[in-house]
PDB file of C-alpha atoms in Angstrom:
ATOM      1  CA  MET A   1      90.380 108.984  96.735  1.00 59.00           C
ATOM      2  CA  PRO A   2      91.279 109.932 100.340  1.00 64.00           C
ATOM      3  CA  PRO A   3      93.970 112.591 100.666  1.00 78.00           C
ATOM      4  CA  ILE A   4      97.538 112.003 101.718  1.00 78.00           C
ATOM      5  CA  SER A   5      97.586 113.805 105.037  1.00 77.00           C
ATOM      6  CA  ASN A   6     101.312 113.994 105.580  1.00 89.00           C
ATOM      7  CA  ILE A   7     104.745 112.994 104.329  1.00 93.00           C
ATOM      8  CA  ILE A   8     107.353 112.631 107.043  1.00 95.00           C
ATOM      9  CA  LEU A   9     110.977 111.588 107.387  1.00 96.00           C
ATOM     10  CA  VAL A  10     111.922 109.165 110.166  1.00 96.00           C
ATOM     11  CA  PRO A  11     115.082 107.109 110.782  1.00 97.00           C
ATOM     12  CA  LEU A  12     114.142 103.533 109.860  1.00 97.00           C
ATOM     13  CA  PRO A  13     116.139 100.304 109.462  1.00 96.00           C
ATOM     14  CA  LEU A  14     118.300 100.704 106.360  1.00 95.00           C
ATOM     15  CA  LYS A  15     116.519  97.966 104.397  1.00 95.00           C
ATOM     16  CA  VAL A  16     113.199  99.726 104.881  1.00 96.00           C
ATOM     17  CA  LYS A  17     112.884 102.483 102.301  1.00 95.00           C
ATOM     18  CA  GLY A  18     109.628 103.736 103.725  1.00 95.00           C
ATOM     19  CA  PHE A  19     106.021 102.839 104.240  1.00 93.00           C
ATOM     20  CA  CYS A  20     102.466 103.980 103.838  1.00 90.00           C
ATOM     21  CA  HIS A  21     100.324 104.222 106.933  1.00 89.00           C
ATOM     22  CA  TYR A  22      96.565 104.107 106.554  1.00 85.00           C
ATOM     23  CA  ASN A  23      95.147 106.438 109.155  1.00 84.00           C
ATOM     24  CA  ALA A  24      91.908 105.812 111.024  1.00 81.00           C
ATOM     25  CA  ASP A  25      90.223 108.737 109.254  1.00 83.00           C
ATOM     26  CA  GLY A  26      90.882 107.185 105.838  1.00 77.00           C
ATOM     27  CA  THR A  27      93.796 109.450 104.959  1.00 84.00           C
ATOM     28  CA  GLN A  28      97.312 108.182 104.403  1.00 87.00           C
ATOM     29  CA  THR A  29     100.697 109.177 105.743  1.00 90.00           C
ATOM     30  CA  ILE A  30     103.799 108.410 103.736  1.00 93.00           C
ATOM     31  CA  VAL A  31     106.847 107.797 105.916  1.00 95.00           C
ATOM     32  CA  LEU A  32     110.270 107.951 104.269  1.00 96.00           C
ATOM     33  CA  ASN A  33     113.599 106.825 105.695  1.00 97.00           C
ATOM     34  CA  SER A  34     115.619 109.874 106.725  1.00 97.00           C
ATOM     35  CA  LEU A  35     118.823 107.811 106.654  1.00 97.00           C
ATOM     36  CA  LEU A  36     118.564 107.359 102.873  1.00 96.00           C
ATOM     37  CA  THR A  37     119.404 109.784 100.083  1.00 96.00           C
ATOM     38  CA  HIS A  38     117.063 112.301  98.524  1.00 95.00           C
ATOM     39  CA  GLU A  39     117.042 110.210  95.324  1.00 95.00           C
ATOM     40  CA  ALA A  40     116.103 107.060  97.215  1.00 94.00           C
ATOM     41  CA  ASN A  41     113.335 108.897  99.006  1.00 95.00           C
ATOM     42  CA  PHE A  42     111.999 110.306  95.762  1.00 95.00           C
ATOM     43  CA  SER A  43     111.851 106.783  94.325  1.00 92.00           C
ATOM     44  CA  THR A  44     110.112 105.500  97.461  1.00 92.00           C
ATOM     45  CA  TYR A  45     107.630 108.348  97.323  1.00 92.00           C
ATOM     46  CA  ASN A  46     106.689 107.355  93.762  1.00 88.00           C
ATOM     47  CA  HIS A  47     106.377 103.723  94.855  1.00 84.00           C
ATOM     48  CA  GLU A  48     104.012 104.681  97.648  1.00 84.00           C
ATOM     49  CA  LEU A  49     102.000 106.825  95.252  1.00 83.00           C
ATOM     50  CA  ASN A  50     101.476 103.773  93.056  1.00 75.00           C
ATOM     51  CA  HIS A  51     100.062 101.910  96.045  1.00 73.00           C
ATOM     52  CA  TYR A  52      97.895 104.905  96.815  1.00 72.00           C
ATOM     53  CA  GLN A  53      96.574 105.457  93.306  1.00 68.00           C
ATOM     54  CA  ASP A  54      95.673 101.804  92.885  1.00 62.00           C
ATOM     55  CA  PHE A  55      93.806 101.710  96.212  1.00 59.00           C
ATOM     56  CA  ASP A  56      96.123  98.993  97.523  1.00 62.00           C
ATOM     57  CA  CYS A  57      95.034  99.846 101.047  1.00 61.00           C
ATOM     58  CA  GLN A  58      91.363  99.132 100.611  1.00 57.00           C
ATOM     59  CA  TRP A  59      91.006  95.393 100.423  1.00 54.00           C
ATOM     60  CA  ALA A  60      92.483  92.191 101.718  1.00 56.00           C
ATOM     61  CA  CYS A  61      95.726  91.973  99.824  1.00 65.00           C
ATOM     62  CA  ASP A  62      98.527  89.539  99.483  1.00 70.00           C
ATOM     63  CA  ILE A  63     101.565  91.649 100.363  1.00 74.00           C
ATOM     64  CA  ASN A  64     103.849  89.398  98.378  1.00 73.00           C
ATOM     65  CA  PHE A  65     101.750  89.858  95.273  1.00 69.00           C
ATOM     66  CA  LEU A  66     101.529  93.623  95.633  1.00 69.00           C
ATOM     67  CA  GLU A  67     105.227  94.071  96.157  1.00 73.00           C
ATOM     68  CA  THR A  68     106.110  91.668  93.388  1.00 71.00           C
ATOM     69  CA  ILE A  69     104.165  93.651  90.806  1.00 65.00           C
ATOM     70  CA  ARG A  70     105.234  97.028  92.178  1.00 65.00           C
ATOM     71  CA  HIS A  71     108.914  96.122  92.075  1.00 65.00           C
ATOM     72  CA  GLU A  72     108.933  94.509  88.642  1.00 59.00           C
TER      73      GLU A  72
ATOM     74  CA  MET B   1      94.011  77.651  83.117  1.00 84.00           C
ATOM     75  CA  LYS B   2      94.741  81.249  82.126  1.00 87.00           C
ATOM     76  CA  LEU B   3      94.037  84.497  83.939  1.00 89.00           C
ATOM     77  CA  TYR B   4      90.971  85.390  81.860  1.00 92.00           C
ATOM     78  CA  GLU B   5      89.549  81.885  82.307  1.00 92.00           C
ATOM     79  CA  ARG B   6      89.919  82.159  86.077  1.00 91.00           C
ATOM     80  CA  ILE B   7      88.143  85.520  86.040  1.00 93.00           C
ATOM     81  CA  ARG B   8      85.207  84.054  84.112  1.00 94.00           C
ATOM     82  CA  GLN B   9      85.103  80.923  86.262  1.00 93.00           C
ATOM     83  CA  ARG B  10      85.164  82.913  89.492  1.00 92.00           C
ATOM     84  CA  ARG B  11      82.435  85.274  88.276  1.00 93.00           C
ATOM     85  CA  GLU B  12      80.231  82.317  87.356  1.00 93.00           C
ATOM     86  CA  GLU B  13      80.914  80.682  90.724  1.00 91.00           C
ATOM     87  CA  LEU B  14      79.625  83.808  92.427  1.00 91.00           C
ATOM     88  CA  GLY B  15      76.614  83.986  90.104  1.00 93.00           C
ATOM     89  CA  MET B  16      77.531  87.471  88.960  1.00 93.00           C
ATOM     90  CA  SER B  17      76.787  88.917  85.554  1.00 94.00           C
ATOM     91  CA  GLN B  18      79.298  90.706  83.342  1.00 94.00           C
ATOM     92  CA  ASP B  19      77.183  93.827  83.796  1.00 93.00           C
ATOM     93  CA  GLU B  20      77.641  93.707  87.569  1.00 92.00           C
ATOM     94  CA  ILE B  21      81.389  93.278  87.282  1.00 92.00           C
ATOM     95  CA  ALA B  22      81.620  96.107  84.763  1.00 90.00           C
ATOM     96  CA  GLU B  23      79.678  98.428  87.028  1.00 88.00           C
ATOM     97  CA  LYS B  24      81.769  97.616  90.096  1.00 86.00           C
ATOM     98  CA  LEU B  25      85.008  98.128  88.213  1.00 85.00           C
ATOM     99  CA  GLY B  26      83.898 101.355  86.594  1.00 83.00           C
ATOM    100  CA  TYR B  27      83.670 100.106  83.014  1.00 85.00           C
ATOM    101  CA  LYS B  28      80.984 101.680  80.859  1.00 83.00           C
ATOM    102  CA  SER B  29      79.589  98.407  79.558  1.00 85.00           C
ATOM    103  CA  ARG B  30      79.941  94.669  79.853  1.00 91.00           C
ATOM    104  CA  SER B  31      81.634  94.435  76.471  1.00 93.00           C
ATOM    105  CA  THR B  32      85.016  95.176  78.041  1.00 90.00           C
ATOM    106  CA  ILE B  33      84.494  92.387  80.566  1.00 93.00           C
ATOM    107  CA  ALA B  34      83.430  90.053  77.752  1.00 93.00           C
ATOM    108  CA  LYS B  35      86.615  90.869  75.861  1.00 92.00           C
ATOM    109  CA  ILE B  36      88.746  90.309  78.954  1.00 92.00           C
ATOM    110  CA  GLU B  37      87.053  86.985  79.684  1.00 94.00           C
ATOM    111  CA  SER B  38      87.568  85.816  76.126  1.00 93.00           C
ATOM    112  CA  GLY B  39      91.246  86.724  76.238  1.00 90.00           C
ATOM    113  CA  GLU B  40      90.782  89.369  73.564  1.00 90.00           C
ATOM    114  CA  ASN B  41      91.713  92.217  75.932  1.00 88.00           C
ATOM    115  CA  ASP B  42      94.614  91.979  78.340  1.00 84.00           C
ATOM    116  CA  ILE B  43      94.433  93.690  81.716  1.00 83.00           C
ATOM    117  CA  THR B  44      97.109  95.592  83.583  1.00 75.00           C
ATOM    118  CA  GLN B  45      98.626  94.144  86.712  1.00 69.00           C
ATOM    119  CA  SER B  46      97.043  96.766  88.918  1.00 68.00           C
ATOM    120  CA  LYS B  47      93.633  95.874  87.481  1.00 81.00           C
ATOM    121  CA  ILE B  48      94.170  92.290  88.589  1.00 83.00           C
ATOM    122  CA  VAL B  49      94.014  93.536  92.166  1.00 78.00           C
ATOM    123  CA  ALA B  50      90.736  95.308  91.421  1.00 81.00           C
ATOM    124  CA  PHE B  51      89.280  92.190  89.784  1.00 88.00           C
ATOM    125  CA  ALA B  52      90.348  90.125  92.785  1.00 84.00           C
ATOM    126  CA  ARG B  53      88.541  92.510  95.124  1.00 80.00           C
ATOM    127  CA  VAL B  54      85.314  92.421  93.124  1.00 86.00           C
ATOM    128  CA  LEU B  55      85.467  88.655  92.713  1.00 88.00           C
ATOM    129  CA  ASP B  56      86.175  88.160  96.417  1.00 83.00           C
ATOM    130  CA  THR B  57      89.384  86.306  95.796  1.00 82.00           C
ATOM    131  CA  SER B  58      93.100  86.939  95.876  1.00 78.00           C
ATOM    132  CA  PRO B  59      95.286  88.327  93.087  1.00 79.00           C
ATOM    133  CA  ALA B  60      97.462  85.271  93.645  1.00 75.00           C
ATOM    134  CA  TYR B  61      94.553  82.985  92.762  1.00 80.00           C
ATOM    135  CA  LEU B  62      93.725  84.881  89.567  1.00 85.00           C
ATOM    136  CA  MET B  63      97.371  84.689  88.562  1.00 80.00           C
ATOM    137  CA  GLY B  64      97.433  80.954  89.185  1.00 77.00           C
ATOM    138  CA  TRP B  65      99.880  81.218  92.056  1.00 70.00           C
ATOM    139  CA  ALA B  66      97.423  80.001  94.690  1.00 67.00           C
ATOM    140  CA  LYS B  67      95.088  77.041  94.478  1.00 64.00           C
ATOM    141  CA  GLN B  68      92.069  78.193  96.456  1.00 64.00           C
ATOM    142  CA  ALA B  69      89.735  80.970  95.375  1.00 65.00           C
ATOM    143  CA  ALA B  70      88.441  82.128  98.765  1.00 60.00           C
ATOM    144  CA  ARG B  71      89.926  85.515  99.578  1.00 51.00           C
ATOM    145  CA  ASN B  72      91.504  84.518 102.849  1.00 48.00           C
ATOM    146  CA  SER B  73      93.049  81.453 101.299  1.00 42.00           C
ATOM    147  CA  ASN B  74      95.984  83.414  99.927  1.00 42.00           C
ATOM    148  CA  THR B  75      98.088  82.453 102.891  1.00 40.00           C
ATOM    149  CA  LEU B  76     101.783  82.902 102.677  1.00 37.00           C
ATOM    150  CA  SER B  77     102.271  79.249 103.460  1.00 38.00           C
ATOM    151  CA  ASP B  78     100.661  78.280 100.163  1.00 42.00           C
ATOM    152  CA  ALA B  79     103.483  76.722  98.222  1.00 37.00           C
ATOM    153  CA  ASN B  80     102.047  77.974  94.948  1.00 41.00           C
ATOM    154  CA  CYS B  81     102.015  81.590  96.044  1.00 46.00           C
ATOM    155  CA  LYS B  82     104.823  83.601  94.466  1.00 56.00           C
ATOM    156  CA  THR B  83     106.674  85.591  97.073  1.00 70.00           C
ATOM    157  CA  TYR B  84     108.428  88.949  97.199  1.00 83.00           C
ATOM    158  CA  TYR B  85     110.161  88.656 100.533  1.00 88.00           C
ATOM    159  CA  ASN B  86     112.892  86.034 100.712  1.00 87.00           C
ATOM    160  CA  ASN B  87     112.227  85.248 104.342  1.00 90.00           C
ATOM    161  CA  PRO B  88     108.791  83.693 104.993  1.00 88.00           C
ATOM    162  CA  GLU B  89     108.752  85.064 108.540  1.00 92.00           C
ATOM    163  CA  THR B  90     109.373  88.564 107.209  1.00 93.00           C
ATOM    164  CA  ALA B  91     106.517  88.135 104.730  1.00 89.00           C
ATOM    165  CA  LYS B  92     104.236  86.885 107.478  1.00 89.00           C
ATOM    166  CA  LEU B  93     105.078  89.835 109.739  1.00 93.00           C
ATOM    167  CA  ALA B  94     104.657  92.319 106.884  1.00 91.00           C
ATOM    168  CA  GLN B  95     101.252  90.803 106.123  1.00 87.00           C
ATOM    169  CA  GLU B  96     100.268  91.042 109.788  1.00 89.00           C
ATOM    170  CA  LEU B  97     101.264  94.695 109.872  1.00 90.00           C
ATOM    171  CA  TYR B  98      99.128  95.342 106.819  1.00 86.00           C
ATOM    172  CA  ASP B  99      96.154  93.401 108.160  1.00 83.00           C
ATOM    173  CA  ASN B 100      96.284  94.968 111.623  1.00 86.00           C
ATOM    174  CA  PRO B 101      93.686  97.778 111.663  1.00 82.00           C
ATOM    175  CA  ASP B 102      95.601  99.596 114.409  1.00 85.00           C
ATOM    176  CA  LEU B 103      98.897  99.671 112.525  1.00 86.00           C
ATOM    177  CA  ARG B 104      97.913  99.116 108.875  1.00 86.00           C
ATOM    178  CA  ILE B 105     101.076  99.898 106.993  1.00 89.00           C
ATOM    179  CA  LEU B 106     102.415  98.827 103.637  1.00 87.00           C
ATOM    180  CA  LEU B 107     106.187  98.583 103.618  1.00 89.00           C
ATOM    181  CA  ASP B 108     108.540  99.475 100.820  1.00 89.00           C
ATOM    182  CA  ALA B 109     111.543  97.366 101.698  1.00 91.00           C
ATOM    183  CA  SER B 110     114.268  95.150 100.297  1.00 91.00           C
ATOM    184  CA  ARG B 111     113.534  91.528  99.466  1.00 90.00           C
ATOM    185  CA  ASP B 112     116.078  90.431 102.074  1.00 93.00           C
ATOM    186  CA  LEU B 113     114.442  92.382 104.876  1.00 94.00           C
ATOM    187  CA  ALA B 114     114.904  90.634 108.233  1.00 95.00           C
ATOM    188  CA  PRO B 115     111.998  89.894 110.583  1.00 96.00           C
ATOM    189  CA  GLU B 116     113.737  92.026 113.229  1.00 96.00           C
ATOM    190  CA  ASP B 117     113.493  95.038 110.917  1.00 96.00           C
ATOM    191  CA  VAL B 118     109.741  94.561 110.524  1.00 95.00           C
ATOM    192  CA  LYS B 119     109.393  94.402 114.293  1.00 95.00           C
ATOM    193  CA  ALA B 120     111.500  97.565 114.616  1.00 96.00           C
ATOM    194  CA  VAL B 121     109.186  99.348 112.185  1.00 96.00           C
ATOM    195  CA  ALA B 122     106.134  98.172 114.113  1.00 95.00           C
ATOM    196  CA  ASP B 123     107.642  99.645 117.281  1.00 95.00           C
ATOM    197  CA  ILE B 124     108.387 102.928 115.515  1.00 95.00           C
ATOM    198  CA  VAL B 125     104.814 103.138 114.207  1.00 94.00           C
ATOM    199  CA  LYS B 126     103.404 102.494 117.664  1.00 93.00           C
ATOM    200  CA  LYS B 127     105.576 105.286 119.100  1.00 94.00           C
ATOM    201  CA  MET B 128     104.553 107.644 116.295  1.00 92.00           C
ATOM    202  CA  LYS B 129     100.903 106.909 116.888  1.00 90.00           C
ATOM    203  CA  LYS B 130     101.314 107.478 120.605  1.00 91.00           C
ATOM    204  CA  ALA B 131     103.010 110.806 119.931  1.00 91.00           C
ATOM    205  CA  GLY B 132     100.239 111.783 117.522  1.00 87.00           C
ATOM    206  CA  ASP B 133     102.623 112.013 114.561  1.00 85.00           C
ATOM    207  CA  ILE B 134     100.419 109.741 112.459  1.00 84.00           C
TER     208      ILE B 134
END
């Protein structure tokens, strides 16, 4: 499993909790919304870890499907 | 048709053996695949994604939400494809961001995310990449 290279806080639109960026070197950067609370960011971090641990980045995915199962 | 029937059908379409599938998915033997294909063993939702990858199809197809089995057929315009994002344009833009090798991000966002917000995120990512932050 490639490492998570960085976790950073950036001001994002309020409806975006965060995102995972798949870097060219195969590592991942988790970006959290600095405008949200610590609790919200902790929840988002766990969400992104689920994507990471299930290799969601490595194949052609249907975003709607992924998010549906991750948010259930 | 049920999930396990679609898995078996797709495997047979590709001419793959249960042994091959088991090996690719990291199972010790084909018996687990046989149990899954017979409906005896259920699989977790995250494993559905893995099965879809190995069977060169979409999770949506295995779930019965999309009609066509070819991997790139899981278009967001498919009426049978269950959606997360309320706005189809938002879903399309989020998919494009994910599929773009230069941006390649997976958003965690509200269902009612607006297309403008996705575009704003794309701009932020481009700036971050330019600055060497990611």
